[in-house]
PDB file of C-alpha atoms in Angstrom:
ATOM      1  CA  ASN A   1      14.998 -36.247 -46.070  1.00 64.00           C
ATOM      2  CA  ALA A   2      17.830 -34.008 -47.268  1.00 77.00           C
ATOM      3  CA  GLY A   3      20.319 -36.764 -48.261  1.00 93.00           C
ATOM      4  CA  VAL A   4      23.375 -35.114 -49.873  1.00 96.00           C
ATOM      5  CA  THR A   5      23.334 -31.335 -50.118  1.00 96.00           C
ATOM      6  CA  GLN A   6      25.773 -29.412 -52.342  1.00 97.00           C
ATOM      7  CA  THR A   7      26.330 -25.708 -52.456  1.00 96.00           C
ATOM      8  CA  PRO A   8      26.461 -23.649 -54.587  1.00 97.00           C
ATOM      9  CA  LYS A   9      24.407 -25.087 -57.423  1.00 95.00           C
ATOM     10  CA  PHE A  10      25.874 -22.668 -59.961  1.00 96.00           C
ATOM     11  CA  GLN A  11      29.085 -20.660 -59.987  1.00 96.00           C
ATOM     12  CA  VAL A  12      30.970 -18.588 -62.523  1.00 97.00           C
ATOM     13  CA  LEU A  13      34.658 -17.867 -61.858  1.00 96.00           C
ATOM     14  CA  LYS A  14      37.385 -16.059 -63.614  1.00 97.00           C
ATOM     15  CA  THR A  15      40.694 -17.861 -64.286  1.00 97.00           C
ATOM     16  CA  GLY A  16      42.840 -17.766 -61.199  1.00 97.00           C
ATOM     17  CA  GLN A  17      40.059 -17.246 -58.700  1.00 97.00           C
ATOM     18  CA  SER A  18      39.543 -19.698 -55.854  1.00 97.00           C
ATOM     19  CA  MET A  19      36.396 -21.240 -54.494  1.00 97.00           C
ATOM     20  CA  THR A  20      35.185 -24.034 -52.291  1.00 98.00           C
ATOM     21  CA  LEU A  21      32.335 -26.411 -53.055  1.00 98.00           C
ATOM     22  CA  GLN A  22      30.537 -27.573 -49.936  1.00 98.00           C
ATOM     23  CA  CYS A  23      28.900 -30.986 -49.421  1.00 98.00           C
ATOM     24  CA  ALA A  24      27.045 -32.334 -46.417  1.00 97.00           C
ATOM     25  CA  GLN A  25      25.198 -35.609 -45.837  1.00 97.00           C
ATOM     26  CA  ASP A  26      22.767 -36.512 -43.123  1.00 95.00           C
ATOM     27  CA  MET A  27      22.749 -40.304 -43.569  1.00 93.00           C
ATOM     28  CA  ASN A  28      25.615 -41.073 -41.197  1.00 93.00           C
ATOM     29  CA  HIS A  29      27.655 -42.433 -44.080  1.00 92.00           C
ATOM     30  CA  ASN A  30      31.343 -43.216 -43.588  1.00 90.00           C
ATOM     31  CA  SER A  31      32.536 -42.614 -47.095  1.00 91.00           C
ATOM     32  CA  MET A  32      32.256 -39.474 -49.262  1.00 94.00           C
ATOM     33  CA  TYR A  33      33.344 -38.736 -52.793  1.00 95.00           C
ATOM     34  CA  TRP A  34      33.829 -35.888 -55.255  1.00 97.00           C
ATOM     35  CA  TYR A  35      33.341 -36.633 -58.983  1.00 96.00           C
ATOM     36  CA  ARG A  36      33.288 -34.384 -61.991  1.00 97.00           C
ATOM     37  CA  GLN A  37      31.078 -35.005 -64.994  1.00 95.00           C
ATOM     38  CA  ASP A  38      32.072 -33.879 -68.500  1.00 92.00           C
ATOM     39  CA  PRO A  39      30.243 -34.651 -71.727  1.00 83.00           C
ATOM     40  CA  GLY A  40      31.151 -38.019 -73.208  1.00 77.00           C
ATOM     41  CA  MET A  41      33.469 -38.809 -70.319  1.00 80.00           C
ATOM     42  CA  GLY A  42      31.165 -40.055 -67.650  1.00 86.00           C
ATOM     43  CA  LEU A  43      32.038 -39.376 -64.004  1.00 91.00           C
ATOM     44  CA  ARG A  44      35.620 -39.217 -62.978  1.00 93.00           C
ATOM     45  CA  LEU A  45      36.698 -39.469 -59.353  1.00 93.00           C
ATOM     46  CA  ILE A  46      38.611 -36.446 -58.026  1.00 96.00           C
ATOM     47  CA  TYR A  47      39.039 -37.352 -54.387  1.00 96.00           C
ATOM     48  CA  TYR A  48      37.335 -39.599 -51.863  1.00 93.00           C
ATOM     49  CA  SER A  49      37.270 -40.052 -48.108  1.00 93.00           C
ATOM     50  CA  ALA A  50      36.785 -43.567 -46.888  1.00 88.00           C
ATOM     51  CA  SER A  51      36.157 -42.384 -43.342  1.00 88.00           C
ATOM     52  CA  GLU A  52      36.425 -39.299 -41.183  1.00 88.00           C
ATOM     53  CA  GLY A  53      40.012 -38.120 -41.082  1.00 88.00           C
ATOM     54  CA  THR A  54      41.166 -39.761 -44.305  1.00 91.00           C
ATOM     55  CA  THR A  55      41.305 -38.586 -47.864  1.00 94.00           C
ATOM     56  CA  ASP A  56      42.685 -40.200 -51.001  1.00 92.00           C
ATOM     57  CA  LYS A  57      43.300 -39.076 -54.538  1.00 94.00           C
ATOM     58  CA  GLY A  58      41.158 -40.352 -57.326  1.00 92.00           C
ATOM     59  CA  GLU A  59      41.655 -40.302 -61.084  1.00 90.00           C
ATOM     60  CA  VAL A  60      41.881 -36.540 -61.648  1.00 95.00           C
ATOM     61  CA  PRO A  61      43.081 -34.816 -58.452  1.00 96.00           C
ATOM     62  CA  ASN A  62      45.329 -32.151 -59.943  1.00 96.00           C
ATOM     63  CA  GLY A  63      44.162 -28.613 -59.237  1.00 96.00           C
ATOM     64  CA  TYR A  64      41.907 -29.659 -56.321  1.00 98.00           C
ATOM     65  CA  ASN A  65      42.172 -30.048 -52.563  1.00 97.00           C
ATOM     66  CA  VAL A  66      39.682 -31.570 -50.198  1.00 97.00           C
ATOM     67  CA  SER A  67      38.855 -31.462 -46.481  1.00 96.00           C
ATOM     68  CA  ARG A  68      36.835 -33.978 -44.576  1.00 95.00           C
ATOM     69  CA  LEU A  69      35.749 -31.529 -41.925  1.00 88.00           C
ATOM     70  CA  ASN A  70      33.804 -34.120 -39.944  1.00 95.00           C
ATOM     71  CA  LYS A  71      31.685 -37.147 -40.695  1.00 94.00           C
ATOM     72  CA  ARG A  72      28.965 -35.109 -42.376  1.00 96.00           C
ATOM     73  CA  GLU A  73      31.032 -32.652 -44.411  1.00 97.00           C
ATOM     74  CA  PHE A  74      33.420 -33.016 -47.374  1.00 97.00           C
ATOM     75  CA  SER A  75      34.531 -29.861 -49.205  1.00 97.00           C
ATOM     76  CA  LEU A  76      36.365 -29.454 -52.522  1.00 98.00           C
ATOM     77  CA  ARG A  77      38.588 -26.480 -53.091  1.00 98.00           C
ATOM     78  CA  LEU A  78      39.906 -24.998 -56.337  1.00 97.00           C
ATOM     79  CA  GLU A  79      42.869 -22.800 -55.351  1.00 94.00           C
ATOM     80  CA  SER A  80      43.432 -21.266 -58.797  1.00 96.00           C
ATOM     81  CA  ALA A  81      40.619 -22.065 -61.180  1.00 96.00           C
ATOM     82  CA  ALA A  82      41.382 -22.910 -64.819  1.00 97.00           C
ATOM     83  CA  PRO A  83      38.939 -23.232 -67.806  1.00 97.00           C
ATOM     84  CA  SER A  84      39.670 -26.954 -67.867  1.00 96.00           C
ATOM     85  CA  GLN A  85      37.895 -27.149 -64.548  1.00 97.00           C
ATOM     86  CA  THR A  86      34.566 -26.046 -66.118  1.00 97.00           C
ATOM     87  CA  SER A  87      32.413 -29.044 -65.301  1.00 97.00           C
ATOM     88  CA  VAL A  88      29.539 -30.332 -63.253  1.00 96.00           C
ATOM     89  CA  TYR A  89      30.733 -31.506 -59.803  1.00 98.00           C
ATOM     90  CA  PHE A  90      28.930 -34.199 -57.859  1.00 97.00           C
ATOM     91  CA  CYS A  91      29.380 -35.115 -54.275  1.00 97.00           C
ATOM     92  CA  ALA A  92      28.292 -38.548 -53.130  1.00 95.00           C
ATOM     93  CA  SER A  93      28.285 -40.580 -50.012  1.00 94.00           C
ATOM     94  CA  SER A  94      27.979 -44.245 -49.076  1.00 90.00           C
ATOM     95  CA  PHE A  95      27.611 -46.237 -45.897  1.00 81.00           C
ATOM     96  CA  PHE A  96      29.232 -49.352 -46.980  1.00 66.00           C
ATOM     97  CA  THR A  97      29.822 -49.677 -50.663  1.00 61.00           C
ATOM     98  CA  GLY A  98      28.064 -49.601 -53.934  1.00 67.00           C
ATOM     99  CA  GLU A  99      24.980 -47.562 -53.332  1.00 81.00           C
ATOM    100  CA  LEU A 100      26.273 -44.105 -53.658  1.00 89.00           C
ATOM    101  CA  PHE A 101      23.854 -41.313 -52.881  1.00 92.00           C
ATOM    102  CA  PHE A 102      24.499 -38.272 -55.032  1.00 93.00           C
ATOM    103  CA  GLY A 103      23.836 -34.585 -54.545  1.00 94.00           C
ATOM    104  CA  GLU A 104      22.141 -32.608 -57.306  1.00 93.00           C
ATOM    105  CA  GLY A 105      25.417 -31.297 -58.652  1.00 95.00           C
ATOM    106  CA  SER A 106      27.258 -27.967 -58.805  1.00 97.00           C
ATOM    107  CA  ARG A 107      27.685 -26.452 -62.266  1.00 96.00           C
ATOM    108  CA  LEU A 108      30.961 -24.506 -62.431  1.00 97.00           C
ATOM    109  CA  THR A 109      32.045 -22.304 -65.305  1.00 97.00           C
ATOM    110  CA  VAL A 110      35.569 -20.887 -65.408  1.00 97.00           C
ATOM    111  CA  LEU A 111      36.056 -18.017 -67.928  1.00 96.00           C
TER     112      LEU A 111
ATOM    113  CA  GLY B   1      43.699 -49.164 -64.409  1.00 58.00           C
ATOM    114  CA  GLU B   2      40.051 -49.996 -64.473  1.00 68.00           C
ATOM    115  CA  ASP B   3      38.028 -49.008 -67.495  1.00 86.00           C
ATOM    116  CA  VAL B   4      34.346 -49.110 -68.258  1.00 90.00           C
ATOM    117  CA  GLU B   5      32.953 -48.691 -71.797  1.00 92.00           C
ATOM    118  CA  GLN B   6      29.452 -47.969 -73.000  1.00 93.00           C
ATOM    119  CA  SER B   7      27.934 -46.855 -76.251  1.00 88.00           C
ATOM    120  CA  LEU B   8      26.793 -43.237 -76.056  1.00 89.00           C
ATOM    121  CA  PHE B   9      23.293 -43.290 -77.408  1.00 95.00           C
ATOM    122  CA  LEU B  10      20.223 -45.565 -77.847  1.00 97.00           C
ATOM    123  CA  SER B  11      16.870 -44.720 -79.298  1.00 97.00           C
ATOM    124  CA  VAL B  12      13.792 -46.926 -78.889  1.00 97.00           C
ATOM    125  CA  ARG B  13      10.028 -46.694 -79.328  1.00 97.00           C
ATOM    126  CA  GLU B  14       7.701 -46.619 -76.371  1.00 97.00           C
ATOM    127  CA  GLY B  15       6.668 -50.159 -75.437  1.00 97.00           C
ATOM    128  CA  ASP B  16       9.755 -51.798 -76.947  1.00 97.00           C
ATOM    129  CA  SER B  17      12.542 -53.333 -74.881  1.00 97.00           C
ATOM    130  CA  SER B  18      15.802 -51.432 -74.450  1.00 97.00           C
ATOM    131  CA  VAL B  19      19.127 -53.123 -73.992  1.00 97.00           C
ATOM    132  CA  ILE B  20      22.081 -51.050 -72.788  1.00 97.00           C
ATOM    133  CA  ASN B  21      25.494 -52.706 -72.933  1.00 97.00           C
ATOM    134  CA  CYS B  22      28.679 -52.206 -70.979  1.00 95.00           C
ATOM    135  CA  THR B  23      32.126 -53.779 -70.933  1.00 95.00           C
ATOM    136  CA  TYR B  24      34.676 -53.531 -68.217  1.00 91.00           C
ATOM    137  CA  THR B  25      38.365 -54.453 -67.922  1.00 88.00           C
ATOM    138  CA  ASP B  26      38.929 -55.319 -64.279  1.00 81.00           C
ATOM    139  CA  SER B  27      38.335 -59.047 -63.952  1.00 78.00           C
ATOM    140  CA  SER B  28      38.385 -58.697 -60.139  1.00 79.00           C
ATOM    141  CA  SER B  29      35.420 -56.382 -60.066  1.00 75.00           C
ATOM    142  CA  THR B  30      33.086 -57.710 -57.431  1.00 77.00           C
ATOM    143  CA  TYR B  31      30.166 -55.350 -57.732  1.00 86.00           C
ATOM    144  CA  LEU B  32      28.606 -54.026 -60.917  1.00 91.00           C
ATOM    145  CA  TYR B  33      25.978 -51.334 -60.977  1.00 93.00           C
ATOM    146  CA  TRP B  34      23.499 -49.460 -63.134  1.00 95.00           C
ATOM    147  CA  TYR B  35      22.770 -45.844 -62.282  1.00 95.00           C
ATOM    148  CA  LYS B  36      20.200 -43.572 -63.851  1.00 96.00           C
ATOM    149  CA  GLN B  37      20.563 -39.795 -64.316  1.00 95.00           C
ATOM    150  CA  GLU B  38      17.629 -37.671 -65.230  1.00 93.00           C
ATOM    151  CA  PRO B  39      18.158 -34.167 -66.634  1.00 88.00           C
ATOM    152  CA  GLY B  40      19.556 -31.713 -64.113  1.00 85.00           C
ATOM    153  CA  ALA B  41      19.839 -34.291 -61.371  1.00 88.00           C
ATOM    154  CA  GLY B  42      22.348 -36.510 -59.707  1.00 89.00           C
ATOM    155  CA  LEU B  43      22.689 -40.231 -60.294  1.00 92.00           C
ATOM    156  CA  GLN B  44      20.404 -42.747 -58.652  1.00 92.00           C
ATOM    157  CA  LEU B  45      21.143 -46.429 -58.189  1.00 91.00           C
ATOM    158  CA  LEU B  46      18.841 -48.567 -60.335  1.00 93.00           C
ATOM    159  CA  THR B  47      20.162 -52.016 -59.610  1.00 92.00           C
ATOM    160  CA  TYR B  48      23.377 -53.931 -58.968  1.00 90.00           C
ATOM    161  CA  ILE B  49      24.713 -57.444 -59.332  1.00 91.00           C
ATOM    162  CA  PHE B  50      27.431 -59.317 -57.533  1.00 88.00           C
ATOM    163  CA  SER B  51      30.104 -60.909 -59.694  1.00 85.00           C
ATOM    164  CA  ASN B  52      29.110 -64.447 -58.679  1.00 87.00           C
ATOM    165  CA  MET B  53      25.643 -63.966 -60.243  1.00 87.00           C
ATOM    166  CA  ASP B  54      24.834 -64.072 -63.953  1.00 91.00           C
ATOM    167  CA  MET B  55      21.390 -62.617 -63.893  1.00 94.00           C
ATOM    168  CA  LYS B  56      19.198 -60.371 -61.697  1.00 93.00           C
ATOM    169  CA  GLN B  57      15.645 -59.381 -62.358  1.00 94.00           C
ATOM    170  CA  ASP B  58      13.830 -56.527 -60.677  1.00 91.00           C
ATOM    171  CA  GLN B  59      10.376 -55.701 -62.133  1.00 94.00           C
ATOM    172  CA  ARG B  60      10.997 -54.290 -65.627  1.00 96.00           C
ATOM    173  CA  LEU B  61      14.781 -54.442 -65.239  1.00 96.00           C
ATOM    174  CA  THR B  62      16.931 -57.449 -66.127  1.00 96.00           C
ATOM    175  CA  VAL B  63      20.703 -57.379 -65.588  1.00 96.00           C
ATOM    176  CA  LEU B  64      22.819 -59.964 -67.367  1.00 96.00           C
ATOM    177  CA  LEU B  65      26.486 -60.518 -66.508  1.00 94.00           C
ATOM    178  CA  ASN B  66      28.935 -62.445 -68.638  1.00 93.00           C
ATOM    179  CA  LYS B  67      31.946 -62.564 -66.406  1.00 90.00           C
ATOM    180  CA  LYS B  68      34.071 -64.437 -68.977  1.00 90.00           C
ATOM    181  CA  ASP B  69      33.615 -61.690 -71.564  1.00 92.00           C
ATOM    182  CA  LYS B  70      33.415 -58.896 -68.895  1.00 91.00           C
ATOM    183  CA  HIS B  71      30.138 -57.776 -70.373  1.00 94.00           C
ATOM    184  CA  LEU B  72      27.157 -56.366 -68.467  1.00 95.00           C
ATOM    185  CA  SER B  73      23.787 -55.483 -69.919  1.00 96.00           C
ATOM    186  CA  LEU B  74      20.636 -53.833 -68.657  1.00 97.00           C
ATOM    187  CA  ARG B  75      17.357 -54.693 -70.260  1.00 97.00           C
ATOM    188  CA  ILE B  76      14.315 -52.448 -69.699  1.00 97.00           C
ATOM    189  CA  ALA B  77      11.108 -54.134 -70.673  1.00 97.00           C
ATOM    190  CA  ASP B  78       8.126 -52.127 -71.951  1.00 97.00           C
ATOM    191  CA  THR B  79      10.182 -48.927 -72.138  1.00 98.00           C
ATOM    192  CA  GLN B  80       8.289 -45.802 -71.201  1.00 97.00           C
ATOM    193  CA  THR B  81       9.011 -42.090 -71.999  1.00 95.00           C
ATOM    194  CA  GLY B  82       9.846 -41.671 -68.301  1.00 94.00           C
ATOM    195  CA  ASP B  83      12.764 -44.036 -68.868  1.00 96.00           C
ATOM    196  CA  SER B  84      14.481 -41.385 -71.031  1.00 96.00           C
ATOM    197  CA  ALA B  85      17.713 -40.594 -69.146  1.00 96.00           C
ATOM    198  CA  ILE B  86      21.409 -41.318 -69.124  1.00 96.00           C
ATOM    199  CA  TYR B  87      22.294 -44.751 -67.841  1.00 97.00           C
ATOM    200  CA  PHE B  88      25.723 -45.372 -66.285  1.00 96.00           C
ATOM    201  CA  CYS B  89      27.424 -48.676 -65.768  1.00 95.00           C
ATOM    202  CA  ALA B  90      29.870 -48.710 -62.786  1.00 92.00           C
ATOM    203  CA  GLU B  91      32.066 -51.245 -61.074  1.00 89.00           C
ATOM    204  CA  SER B  92      34.030 -51.511 -57.845  1.00 85.00           C
ATOM    205  CA  ASN B  93      36.100 -53.991 -55.831  1.00 78.00           C
ATOM    206  CA  PRO B  94      35.812 -53.133 -52.106  1.00 70.00           C
ATOM    207  CA  ASP B  95      37.670 -56.367 -51.221  1.00 68.00           C
ATOM    208  CA  THR B  96      40.813 -54.637 -52.422  1.00 65.00           C
ATOM    209  CA  GLY B  97      40.047 -51.374 -50.684  1.00 63.00           C
ATOM    210  CA  ARG B  98      38.720 -49.852 -53.914  1.00 62.00           C
ATOM    211  CA  ARG B  99      35.329 -48.681 -52.732  1.00 67.00           C
ATOM    212  CA  ALA B 100      34.963 -45.726 -55.107  1.00 80.00           C
ATOM    213  CA  LEU B 101      33.090 -46.629 -58.227  1.00 87.00           C
ATOM    214  CA  THR B 102      34.529 -46.424 -61.726  1.00 89.00           C
ATOM    215  CA  PHE B 103      31.872 -45.228 -64.116  1.00 92.00           C
ATOM    216  CA  GLY B 104      31.376 -45.612 -67.851  1.00 92.00           C
ATOM    217  CA  SER B 105      30.677 -42.640 -70.021  1.00 92.00           C
ATOM    218  CA  GLY B 106      26.947 -43.148 -69.917  1.00 94.00           C
ATOM    219  CA  THR B 107      24.355 -44.192 -72.495  1.00 96.00           C
ATOM    220  CA  ARG B 108      21.678 -41.642 -73.359  1.00 96.00           C
ATOM    221  CA  LEU B 109      18.389 -43.490 -73.812  1.00 97.00           C
ATOM    222  CA  GLN B 110      15.822 -41.665 -75.895  1.00 97.00           C
ATOM    223  CA  VAL B 111      12.280 -43.096 -75.873  1.00 97.00           C
ATOM    224  CA  GLN B 112      10.079 -42.063 -78.777  1.00 94.00           C
ATOM    225  CA  PRO B 113       6.329 -41.971 -78.280  1.00 91.00           C
TER     226      PRO B 113
END
């Protein structure tokens, strides 16, 4: 059972570079989420998609864009990476509510 | 907006009980959760409680909810070294369309042999 798969697991970028974090789930979940995790700050919601075709901003959306490509896939794009975006990024999905299933995380370093 | 607060660190001895506390600000929260994160991994749901309950027990885990004080706690009985992890409290209110969870900062539980 794959669950939620994120790629890449690790990435190092230079300031100003762009990249896309990919996320796919095979549980037929309606909702998908992108969070970032920083030390002492817990998880903060960047964007979420309640259903295919919809996306909404979370707590910290600046500097990011998302695409809900289809029901399975939800990507997060950094158009011009900044050192403040150094973090661990988690994708999650849920069918109804509450029980979010998380990927293993993508560790991003921006130099 | 919604806010969830937790202490950052707790250390206990193996076999003791652990109690991890959480406070939240949104009185309309309808679901409250505890997630566990092991090193290098994503979060996994441990247990949850509806806001109309005040206690839920699941094997070694006991969740207590004081809705008046907006206080949630997780008690782990007979704590084992395998319980060492970061524990996150979270809340949501899907009745208002707010399905995404708001997480606390996490409590790192260290279990000493």
